[in-house]
Amino acid sequence: MILDYNLIWQNLPLYLGGALLTLKVLLISLALGLLLAIPLALLRVSRSPLLNAPAWLYTYVIRGTPMLVQLFLIYYGLAQFEAVRQSLLWPYLSSATFCACLAFAINTSAYSAELLAGSLKSTPGGEIEAARAMGMSRLTLYRRILLPSALRRALPQYSNEVLMMLQTTSLASIVTLVDITGAARTVSARFYLPFEAFITAGLIYLAMTFVLVRLFKLAERHWLAYLAPRKH
Amino acid sequence: MNKTGLLGALALCAFSILAHADEDSLRIGIEAAYPPFSYKTPEGDLGGFDYDIGNALCAEMKVKCQWVIQAFDGMIPSLKVHKIDAVLSSMSITDDRLKSVDFSKKYYHTPGKFAMKAGGVINDPLVDLKGRKVGVQRASTYDRFATEQLESAGVEVVRYASQNEAFLDLAAGRLDATLADIVNTDESFIKTPAGKGFALVGPDINDPKYFGRGAGIALRKGDSANATRLNAAIDALRANGKYQQIQAKYFAFDIYGE
């Protein structure tokens, strides 16, 4: 089989535009998702059922339904209602980019919240006792000890979540966005070159994954150095 | 099965072979699953535009129509092995098909049409749609037309995996217009509750470079006898008003094209 890369080469700007869009959607949804995940995680470790149950329900529903379904509901579902189309939110909800970011942020917030909650729960008891012995209030305890420690220890799992999200952004192409996958679909449909088109997309995702993995390695070396095996 | 039964069955076979050899009948393949062109009524009878046109053509040619219902992808093979003599099932005349079969002249050619909010006006798509969002189905002939003609004129082309998603977004107000086959747009959008307040707008989009030459009746290669009389019959139906009569049963617009 002979691969025809001339056409791919000519359509490289389409792929580059797609890569930028993928990055944009990924960064926005990760930032929003993490912001939402921290309070959610705190609720999830609360012993009060009034605080815990709503957060549990949220993560259960979001983690229990496919991302594709959530995206369809937000993009096509909400637009069915006249009330939504008349509302102040419509200028935002009518944008495919906004809907994709929103859906992805909600999705990653649920997974990240569970991940952080697990990390919070596994905080060594000694750290908490020491903080109490120092006379820290609960707020200070969370701010100075629990959260920083939990966030650090969650880094390796969180890097997984980020990679998963990178691949998930490929769903953006089904709500008309021309991200990397969208570019590949366009090229494939226009020139009947599915193989070349999607291989190129795959290579771009691989390159992005490589960079992300390196970045997380650096971050772990920086913030998790205290957990690394002793070198001397 | 006893011997008499077997003999009877054989006789029946022989009879049907004789019947098939009958000069004055035409065995026509039809899909019966492509409404409103061909379908089965709840009673199990054939119906649709293709079916009615076929019967009118046979009446015009004074031959007996024998309808053979079968899957679309098996039509041309059946034609080649003489199981049927013609395919009248909304088959588009394309260069690929012309390599293996002949076609009568077209009996309809539905153009593409823009759908937009009722009251919208498109005189020249390249001018009136500049800067507007037009939805098409990805990889369709309309996508190709939009990419090469509209996009370069400054129209923002939005591509969808399915035509229905484009209609949803048009109804939601995310698009200014959609471009698709007139029958498809009319049947699956304009006539539905979601399409209320929307209309077919603008000129017919039917550049043969993108959209081919319409639907014709496929015949075996070299079958010029049938081609000649079918072409004459199509012209006759157009001239004596029967075509328009049948068309009015299914469509509110002329589907013959120019």
PDB file of N, CA and C in Angstrom, chain A residues 79-80 82 85 90, chain B residues 117 165-175 178 189 193-196 198:
ATOM      1  N   ALA A  79     -30.616  22.720  23.282  1.00  0.00           N
ATOM      2  CA  ALA A  79     -31.050  23.631  22.219  1.00  0.00           C
ATOM      3  C   ALA A  79     -32.483  23.362  21.785  1.00  0.00           C
ATOM      4  N   GLN A  80     -33.044  22.209  22.215  1.00  0.00           N
ATOM      5  CA  GLN A  80     -34.424  21.892  21.841  1.00  0.00           C
ATOM      6  C   GLN A  80     -35.427  22.798  22.541  1.00  0.00           C
ATOM      7  N   GLU A  82     -37.192  25.990  23.837  1.00  0.00           N
ATOM      8  CA  GLU A  82     -37.377  27.402  23.494  1.00  0.00           C
ATOM      9  C   GLU A  82     -36.852  28.279  24.626  1.00  0.00           C
ATOM     10  N   ARG A  85     -33.249  28.765  24.466  1.00  0.00           N
ATOM     11  CA  ARG A  85     -32.830  29.611  23.338  1.00  0.00           C
ATOM     12  C   ARG A  85     -33.154  31.074  23.580  1.00  0.00           C
ATOM     13  N   TRP A  90     -27.956  31.663  26.106  1.00  0.00           N
ATOM     14  CA  TRP A  90     -27.943  31.132  24.748  1.00  0.00           C
ATOM     15  C   TRP A  90     -26.743  31.581  23.910  1.00  0.00           C
TER      16      TRP A  90
ATOM     17  N   LYS B 117     -34.846  30.242   7.610  1.00  0.00           N
ATOM     18  CA  LYS B 117     -36.038  30.854   8.209  1.00  0.00           C
ATOM     19  C   LYS B 117     -36.934  31.394   7.114  1.00  0.00           C
ATOM     20  N   GLU B 165     -28.628  16.180  12.082  1.00  0.00           N
ATOM     21  CA  GLU B 165     -27.973  17.058  13.050  1.00  0.00           C
ATOM     22  C   GLU B 165     -27.897  18.484  12.520  1.00  0.00           C
ATOM     23  N   ALA B 166     -27.691  18.610  11.220  1.00  0.00           N
ATOM     24  CA  ALA B 166     -27.663  19.946  10.620  1.00  0.00           C
ATOM     25  C   ALA B 166     -29.043  20.602  10.742  1.00  0.00           C
ATOM     26  N   PHE B 167     -30.097  19.812  10.521  1.00  0.00           N
ATOM     27  CA  PHE B 167     -31.452  20.360  10.664  1.00  0.00           C
ATOM     28  C   PHE B 167     -31.710  20.788  12.111  1.00  0.00           C
ATOM     29  N   LEU B 168     -31.240  19.976  13.070  1.00  0.00           N
ATOM     30  CA  LEU B 168     -31.410  20.328  14.486  1.00  0.00           C
ATOM     31  C   LEU B 168     -30.776  21.683  14.780  1.00  0.00           C
ATOM     32  N   ASP B 169     -29.560  21.877  14.255  1.00  0.00           N
ATOM     33  CA  ASP B 169     -28.856  23.126  14.532  1.00  0.00           C
ATOM     34  C   ASP B 169     -29.471  24.304  13.788  1.00  0.00           C
ATOM     35  N   LEU B 170     -30.078  24.031  12.638  1.00  0.00           N
ATOM     36  CA  LEU B 170     -30.785  25.100  11.926  1.00  0.00           C
ATOM     37  C   LEU B 170     -31.999  25.522  12.751  1.00  0.00           C
ATOM     38  N   ALA B 171     -32.727  24.522  13.262  1.00  0.00           N
ATOM     39  CA  ALA B 171     -33.909  24.815  14.080  1.00  0.00           C
ATOM     40  C   ALA B 171     -33.507  25.562  15.352  1.00  0.00           C
ATOM     41  N   ALA B 172     -32.337  25.206  15.904  1.00  0.00           N
ATOM     42  CA  ALA B 172     -31.888  25.829  17.151  1.00  0.00           C
ATOM     43  C   ALA B 172     -31.357  27.244  16.913  1.00  0.00           C
ATOM     44  N   GLY B 173     -31.078  27.567  15.670  1.00  0.00           N
ATOM     45  CA  GLY B 173     -30.582  28.914  15.387  1.00  0.00           C
ATOM     46  C   GLY B 173     -29.073  29.000  15.346  1.00  0.00           C
ATOM     47  N   ARG B 174     -28.398  27.852  15.377  1.00  0.00           N
ATOM     48  CA  ARG B 174     -26.938  27.890  15.301  1.00  0.00           C
ATOM     49  C   ARG B 174     -26.470  28.071  13.858  1.00  0.00           C
ATOM     50  N   LEU B 175     -27.347  27.735  12.907  1.00  0.00           N
ATOM     51  CA  LEU B 175     -27.003  27.882  11.496  1.00  0.00           C
ATOM     52  C   LEU B 175     -27.938  28.893  10.855  1.00  0.00           C
ATOM     53  N   THR B 178     -29.203  25.440   5.717  1.00  0.00           N
ATOM     54  CA  THR B 178     -28.615  24.140   5.396  1.00  0.00           C
ATOM     55  C   THR B 178     -28.722  23.967   3.893  1.00  0.00           C
ATOM     56  N   PHE B 189     -37.489  17.612   7.265  1.00  0.00           N
ATOM     57  CA  PHE B 189     -37.384  18.821   8.083  1.00  0.00           C
ATOM     58  C   PHE B 189     -38.585  19.752   7.916  1.00  0.00           C
ATOM     59  N   PRO B 193     -42.624  18.982  12.667  1.00  0.00           N
ATOM     60  CA  PRO B 193     -42.845  20.081  13.618  1.00  0.00           C
ATOM     61  C   PRO B 193     -41.592  20.938  13.815  1.00  0.00           C
ATOM     62  N   ALA B 194     -40.412  20.304  13.795  1.00  0.00           N
ATOM     63  CA  ALA B 194     -39.177  21.060  14.017  1.00  0.00           C
ATOM     64  C   ALA B 194     -38.942  22.082  12.915  1.00  0.00           C
ATOM     65  N   GLY B 195     -39.489  21.815  11.719  1.00  0.00           N
ATOM     66  CA  GLY B 195     -39.220  22.686  10.579  1.00  0.00           C
ATOM     67  C   GLY B 195     -40.230  23.814  10.432  1.00  0.00           C
ATOM     68  N   LYS B 196     -41.081  23.967  11.436  1.00  0.00           N
ATOM     69  CA  LYS B 196     -42.095  25.022  11.374  1.00  0.00           C
ATOM     70  C   LYS B 196     -41.409  26.389  11.326  1.00  0.00           C
ATOM     71  N   PHE B 198     -39.702  27.394   8.792  1.00  0.00           N
ATOM     72  CA  PHE B 198     -38.568  27.334   7.863  1.00  0.00           C
ATOM     73  C   PHE B 198     -39.090  27.026   6.457  1.00  0.00           C
TER      74      PHE B 198
END
